[in-house]
Tab-separated table of C-alpha atoms and ligand atoms in Angstrom:
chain	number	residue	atom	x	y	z
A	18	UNK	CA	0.000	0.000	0.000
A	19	UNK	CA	1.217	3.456	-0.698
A	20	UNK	CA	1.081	6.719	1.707
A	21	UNK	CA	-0.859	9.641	0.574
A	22	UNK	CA	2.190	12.116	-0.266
A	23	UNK	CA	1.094	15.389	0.619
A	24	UNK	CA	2.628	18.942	-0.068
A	25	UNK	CA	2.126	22.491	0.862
A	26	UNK	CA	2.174	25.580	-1.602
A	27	UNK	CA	0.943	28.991	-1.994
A	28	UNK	CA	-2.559	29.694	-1.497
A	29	UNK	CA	-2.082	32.655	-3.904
A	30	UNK	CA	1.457	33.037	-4.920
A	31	UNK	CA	3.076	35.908	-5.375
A	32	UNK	CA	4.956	34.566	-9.226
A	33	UNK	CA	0.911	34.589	-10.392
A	34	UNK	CA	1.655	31.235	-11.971
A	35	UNK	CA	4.907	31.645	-13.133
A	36	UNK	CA	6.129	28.067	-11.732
A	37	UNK	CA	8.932	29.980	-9.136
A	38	UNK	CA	7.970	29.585	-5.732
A	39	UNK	CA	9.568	26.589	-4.290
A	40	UNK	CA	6.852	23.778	-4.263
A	41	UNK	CA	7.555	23.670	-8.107
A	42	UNK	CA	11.191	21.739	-7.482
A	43	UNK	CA	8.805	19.448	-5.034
A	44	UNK	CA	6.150	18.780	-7.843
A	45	UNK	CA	8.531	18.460	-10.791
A	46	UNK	CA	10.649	15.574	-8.730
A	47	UNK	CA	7.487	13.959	-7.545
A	48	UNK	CA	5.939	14.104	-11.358
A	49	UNK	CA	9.472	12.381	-12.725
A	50	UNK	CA	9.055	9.575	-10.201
A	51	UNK	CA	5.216	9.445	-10.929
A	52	UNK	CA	4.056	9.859	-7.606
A	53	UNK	CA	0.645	11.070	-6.877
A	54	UNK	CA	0.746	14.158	-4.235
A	55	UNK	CA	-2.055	15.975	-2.380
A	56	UNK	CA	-1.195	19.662	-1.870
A	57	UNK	CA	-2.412	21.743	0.912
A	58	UNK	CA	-2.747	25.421	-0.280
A	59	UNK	CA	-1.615	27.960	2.777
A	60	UNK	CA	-2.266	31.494	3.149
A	61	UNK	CA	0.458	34.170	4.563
A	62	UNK	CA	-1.017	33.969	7.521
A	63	UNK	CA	-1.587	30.453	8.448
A	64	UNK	CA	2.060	29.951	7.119
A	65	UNK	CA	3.100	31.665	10.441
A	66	UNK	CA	0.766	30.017	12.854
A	67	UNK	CA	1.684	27.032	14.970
A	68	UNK	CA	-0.131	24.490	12.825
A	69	UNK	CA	2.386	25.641	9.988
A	70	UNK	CA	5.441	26.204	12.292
A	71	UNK	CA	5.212	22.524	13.550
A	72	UNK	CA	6.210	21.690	10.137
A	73	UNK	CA	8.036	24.296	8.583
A	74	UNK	CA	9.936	26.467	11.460
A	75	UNK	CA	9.963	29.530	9.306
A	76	UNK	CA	6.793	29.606	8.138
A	77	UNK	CA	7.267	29.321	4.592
A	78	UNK	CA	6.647	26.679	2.156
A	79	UNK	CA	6.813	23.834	0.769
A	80	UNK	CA	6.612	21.205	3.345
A	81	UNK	CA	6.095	17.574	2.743
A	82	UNK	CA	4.172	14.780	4.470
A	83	UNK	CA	3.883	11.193	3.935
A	84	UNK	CA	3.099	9.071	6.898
A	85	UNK	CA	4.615	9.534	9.890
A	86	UNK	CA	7.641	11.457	8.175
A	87	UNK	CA	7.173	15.337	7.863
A	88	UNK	CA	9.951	17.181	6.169
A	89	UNK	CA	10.771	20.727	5.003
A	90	UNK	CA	13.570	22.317	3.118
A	91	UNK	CA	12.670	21.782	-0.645
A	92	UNK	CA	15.987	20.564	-1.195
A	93	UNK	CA	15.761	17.516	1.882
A	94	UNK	CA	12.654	16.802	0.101
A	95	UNK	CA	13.536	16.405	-3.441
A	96	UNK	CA	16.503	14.243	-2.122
A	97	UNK	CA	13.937	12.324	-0.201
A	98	UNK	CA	11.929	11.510	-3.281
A	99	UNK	CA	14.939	11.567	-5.810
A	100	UNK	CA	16.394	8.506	-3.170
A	101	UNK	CA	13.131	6.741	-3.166
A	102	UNK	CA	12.377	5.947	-6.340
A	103	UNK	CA	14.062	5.711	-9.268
A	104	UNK	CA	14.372	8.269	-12.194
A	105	UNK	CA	16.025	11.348	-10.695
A	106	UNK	CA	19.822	9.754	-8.723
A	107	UNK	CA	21.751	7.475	-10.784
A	108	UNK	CA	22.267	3.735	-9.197
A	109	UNK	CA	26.430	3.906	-9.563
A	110	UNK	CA	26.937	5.513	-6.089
A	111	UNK	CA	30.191	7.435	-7.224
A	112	UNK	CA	27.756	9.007	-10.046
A	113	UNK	CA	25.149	9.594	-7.250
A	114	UNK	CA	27.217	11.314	-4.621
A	115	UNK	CA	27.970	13.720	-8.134
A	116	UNK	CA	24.528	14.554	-8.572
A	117	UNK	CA	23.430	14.840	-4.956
A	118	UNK	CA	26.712	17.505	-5.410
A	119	UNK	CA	24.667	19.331	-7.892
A	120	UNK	CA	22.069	19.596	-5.684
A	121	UNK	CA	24.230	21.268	-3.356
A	122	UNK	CA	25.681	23.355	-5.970
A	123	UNK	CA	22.156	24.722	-7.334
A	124	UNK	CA	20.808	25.522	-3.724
A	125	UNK	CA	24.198	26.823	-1.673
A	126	UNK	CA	26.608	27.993	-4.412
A	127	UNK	CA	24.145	29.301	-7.502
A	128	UNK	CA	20.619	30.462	-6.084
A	129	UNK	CA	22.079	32.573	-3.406
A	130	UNK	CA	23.319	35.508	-5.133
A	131	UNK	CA	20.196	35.121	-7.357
A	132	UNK	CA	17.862	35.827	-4.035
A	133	UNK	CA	20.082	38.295	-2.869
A	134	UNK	CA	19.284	40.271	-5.643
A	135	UNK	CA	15.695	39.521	-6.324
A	136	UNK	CA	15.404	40.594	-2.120
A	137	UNK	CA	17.236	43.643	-3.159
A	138	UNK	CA	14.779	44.764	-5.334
A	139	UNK	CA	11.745	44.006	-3.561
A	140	UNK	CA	13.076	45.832	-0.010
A	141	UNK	CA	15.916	48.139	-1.614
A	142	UNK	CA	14.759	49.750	-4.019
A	143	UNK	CA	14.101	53.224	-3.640
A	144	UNK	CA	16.701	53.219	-1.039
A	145	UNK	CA	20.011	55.435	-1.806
A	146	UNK	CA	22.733	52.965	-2.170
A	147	UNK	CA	20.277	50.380	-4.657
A	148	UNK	CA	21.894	51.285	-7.898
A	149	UNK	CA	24.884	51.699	-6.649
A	150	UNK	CA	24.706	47.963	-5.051
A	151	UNK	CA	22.777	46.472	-8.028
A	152	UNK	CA	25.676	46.088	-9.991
A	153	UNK	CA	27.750	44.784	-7.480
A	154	UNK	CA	25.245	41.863	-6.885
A	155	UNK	CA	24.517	40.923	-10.953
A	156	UNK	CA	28.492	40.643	-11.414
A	157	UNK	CA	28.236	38.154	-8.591
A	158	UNK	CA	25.853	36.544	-10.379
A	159	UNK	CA	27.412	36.567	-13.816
A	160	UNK	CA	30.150	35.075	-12.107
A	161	UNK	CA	27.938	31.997	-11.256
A	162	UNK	CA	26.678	32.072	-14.778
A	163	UNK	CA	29.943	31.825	-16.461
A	164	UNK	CA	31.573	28.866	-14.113
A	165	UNK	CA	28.124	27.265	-14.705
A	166	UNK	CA	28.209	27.377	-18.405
A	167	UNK	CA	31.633	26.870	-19.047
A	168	UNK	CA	31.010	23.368	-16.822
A	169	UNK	CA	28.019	22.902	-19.114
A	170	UNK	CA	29.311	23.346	-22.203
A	171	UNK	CA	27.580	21.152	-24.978
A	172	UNK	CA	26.246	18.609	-22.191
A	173	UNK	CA	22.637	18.734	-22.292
A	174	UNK	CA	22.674	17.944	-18.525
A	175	UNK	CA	25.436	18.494	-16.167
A	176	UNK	CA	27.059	14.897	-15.083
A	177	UNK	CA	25.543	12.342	-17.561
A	178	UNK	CA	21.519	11.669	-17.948
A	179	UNK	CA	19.338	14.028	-16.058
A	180	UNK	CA	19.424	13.892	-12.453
A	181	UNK	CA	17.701	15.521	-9.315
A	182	UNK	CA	20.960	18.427	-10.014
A	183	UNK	CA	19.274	19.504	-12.953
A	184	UNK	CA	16.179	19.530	-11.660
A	185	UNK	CA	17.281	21.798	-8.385
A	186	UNK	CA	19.728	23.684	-10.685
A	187	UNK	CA	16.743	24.637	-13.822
A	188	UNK	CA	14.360	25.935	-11.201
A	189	UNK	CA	17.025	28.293	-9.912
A	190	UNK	CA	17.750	29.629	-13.470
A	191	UNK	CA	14.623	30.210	-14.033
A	192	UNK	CA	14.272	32.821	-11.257
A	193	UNK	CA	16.285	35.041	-13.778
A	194	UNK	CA	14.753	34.379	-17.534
A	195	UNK	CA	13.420	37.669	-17.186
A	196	UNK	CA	16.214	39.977	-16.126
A	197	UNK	CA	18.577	38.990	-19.282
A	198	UNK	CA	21.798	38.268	-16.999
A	199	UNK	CA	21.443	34.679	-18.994
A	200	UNK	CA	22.077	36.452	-22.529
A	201	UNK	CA	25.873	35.737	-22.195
A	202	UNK	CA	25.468	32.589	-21.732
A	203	UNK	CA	23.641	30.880	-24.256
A	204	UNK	CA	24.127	27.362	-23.232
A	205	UNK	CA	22.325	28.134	-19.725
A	206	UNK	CA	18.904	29.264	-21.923
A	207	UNK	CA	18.774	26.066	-23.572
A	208	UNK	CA	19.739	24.209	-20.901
A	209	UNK	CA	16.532	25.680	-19.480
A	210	UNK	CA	14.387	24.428	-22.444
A	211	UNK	CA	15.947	21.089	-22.050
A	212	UNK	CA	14.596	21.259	-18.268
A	213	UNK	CA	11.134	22.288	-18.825
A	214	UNK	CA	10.178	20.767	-22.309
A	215	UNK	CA	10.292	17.603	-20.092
A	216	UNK	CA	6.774	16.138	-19.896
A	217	UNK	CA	7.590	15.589	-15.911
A	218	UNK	CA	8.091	19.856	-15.939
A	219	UNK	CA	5.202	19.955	-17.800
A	220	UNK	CA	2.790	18.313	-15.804
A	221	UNK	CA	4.099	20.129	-12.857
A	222	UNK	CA	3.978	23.462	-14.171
A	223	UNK	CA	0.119	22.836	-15.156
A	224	UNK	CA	-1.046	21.890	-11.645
A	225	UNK	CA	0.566	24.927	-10.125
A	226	UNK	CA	-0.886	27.171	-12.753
A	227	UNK	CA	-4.324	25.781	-12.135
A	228	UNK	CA	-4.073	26.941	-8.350
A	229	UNK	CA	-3.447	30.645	-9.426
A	230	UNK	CA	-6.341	29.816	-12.711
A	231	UNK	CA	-8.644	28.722	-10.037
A	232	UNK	CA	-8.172	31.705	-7.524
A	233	UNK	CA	-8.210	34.831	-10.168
A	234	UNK	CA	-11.837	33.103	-11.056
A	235	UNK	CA	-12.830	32.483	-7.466
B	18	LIG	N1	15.150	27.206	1.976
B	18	LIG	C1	13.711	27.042	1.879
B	18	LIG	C2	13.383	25.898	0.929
B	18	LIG	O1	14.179	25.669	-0.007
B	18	LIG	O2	12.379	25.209	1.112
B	18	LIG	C3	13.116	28.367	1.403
B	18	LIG	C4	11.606	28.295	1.306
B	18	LIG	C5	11.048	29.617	0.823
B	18	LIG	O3	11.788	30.612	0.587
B	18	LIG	N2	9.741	29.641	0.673
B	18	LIG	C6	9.069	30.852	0.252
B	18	LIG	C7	8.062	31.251	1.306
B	18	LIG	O4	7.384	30.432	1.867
B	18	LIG	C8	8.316	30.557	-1.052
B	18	LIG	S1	9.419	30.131	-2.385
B	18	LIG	N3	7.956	32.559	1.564
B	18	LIG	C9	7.001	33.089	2.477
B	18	LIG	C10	7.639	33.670	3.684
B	18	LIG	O5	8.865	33.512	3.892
B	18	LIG	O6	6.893	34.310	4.445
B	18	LIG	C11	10.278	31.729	-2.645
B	18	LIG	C12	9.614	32.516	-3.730
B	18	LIG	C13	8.567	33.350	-3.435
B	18	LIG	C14	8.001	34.115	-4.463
B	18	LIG	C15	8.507	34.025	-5.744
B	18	LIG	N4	7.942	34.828	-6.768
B	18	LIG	O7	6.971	35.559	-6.542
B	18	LIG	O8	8.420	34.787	-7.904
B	18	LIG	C16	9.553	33.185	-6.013
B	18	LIG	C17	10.106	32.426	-4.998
């Protein structure tokens, strides 16, 4: 018998269906392992109320639930899934340990600059050092960019067959397909298209757009 997987998103999220907040990484991994998930939509508020904290101590989302195991962190969780079932770690444990490295990479080493900046801009702004700091914090991204894609290269994934490291690593790029810091780097755009022309991305990307879909028409 299988336990009911269930997950916790954004009862209206702020990316209006744009597929960034952080339940996406959750969904995608649990769509490439075809595993059915319930997901529990949560306002602002309840996020920071005890039934919420229990779960997540800092009131955000996602979380993740399945029996008597209750997890948070989206990375823990797509590690959880990505070591329960095949399709997302490879079974050599040398080429494992690799992609679980990419994991790391994606979450500790390439999205942080990438929220710094996105933070920036949504608290900064207006203050009188944000343009002087902006550039300060893109360079530090371009940085990222450049080791990324010259690691890349003409791989279409970045140790062998598509692993949970892509799948960490395209959801961080996409937080920046609108600012154009990717434009020097063409590899990392398509590397993105690989990512999300996947029918797993797909799938995942639908039921997340359906939440915003169904409260604009509510
Ligand atoms: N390290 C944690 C993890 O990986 O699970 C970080 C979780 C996290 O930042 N969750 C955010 C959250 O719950 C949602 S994803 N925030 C509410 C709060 O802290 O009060 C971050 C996010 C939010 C919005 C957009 N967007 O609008 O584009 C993108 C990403």
């Amino acid at each position: 018998m299988t336990t009911t997987i269930t997950i916790t998103a954004f009862e209206s999220s702020p990316d209006r269906g744009r597929g960034l907040a952080r339940d996406m990484r959750v969904r995608w991994a649990l769509e490439e392992t075809g595993q059915p998930y319930d997901v529990r939509l949560v306002s602002f508020e309840a996020m920071k109320k005890p039934a919420h904290l229990a779960l997540q101590p800092f009131g955000q989302i996602p979380t993740y639930e399945e029996g008597d195991l209750a997890l948070f962190e989206s990375g823990a969780i797509v590690l959880r899934i990505a070591e329960r079932r095949p399709g997302l770690l490879p079974a050599d444990a040398d080429a494992r340990s690799r992609a679980i490295a990419w994991m790391f990479a994606a979450l500790s080493t390439v999205e942080p600059p990438i929220v710094e900046r996105e933070m920036a801009t949504y608290v900064e702004r207006g203050k009188d050092w944000f343009e002087a700091r902006r550039p300060i914090l893109e360079e530090r991204i371009r940085t990222r960019l450049d080791q990324l894609s010259r690691r890349l290269g003409d791989a279409p994934w970045l140790d062998g067959d598509f692993s949970a490291g892509d799948l960490l690593m395209v959801t961080v790029l996409r937080r920046l397909e609108s600012s154009g810091l990717l434009d020097a780097t063409p590899n990392l755009p398509a590397y993105i298209a690989r990512g999300v022309a996947r029918p797993a991305y797909k799938r995942a990307f639908a039921a997340q757009l359906a939440v915003f879909e169904a409260a604009r028409k509510a």
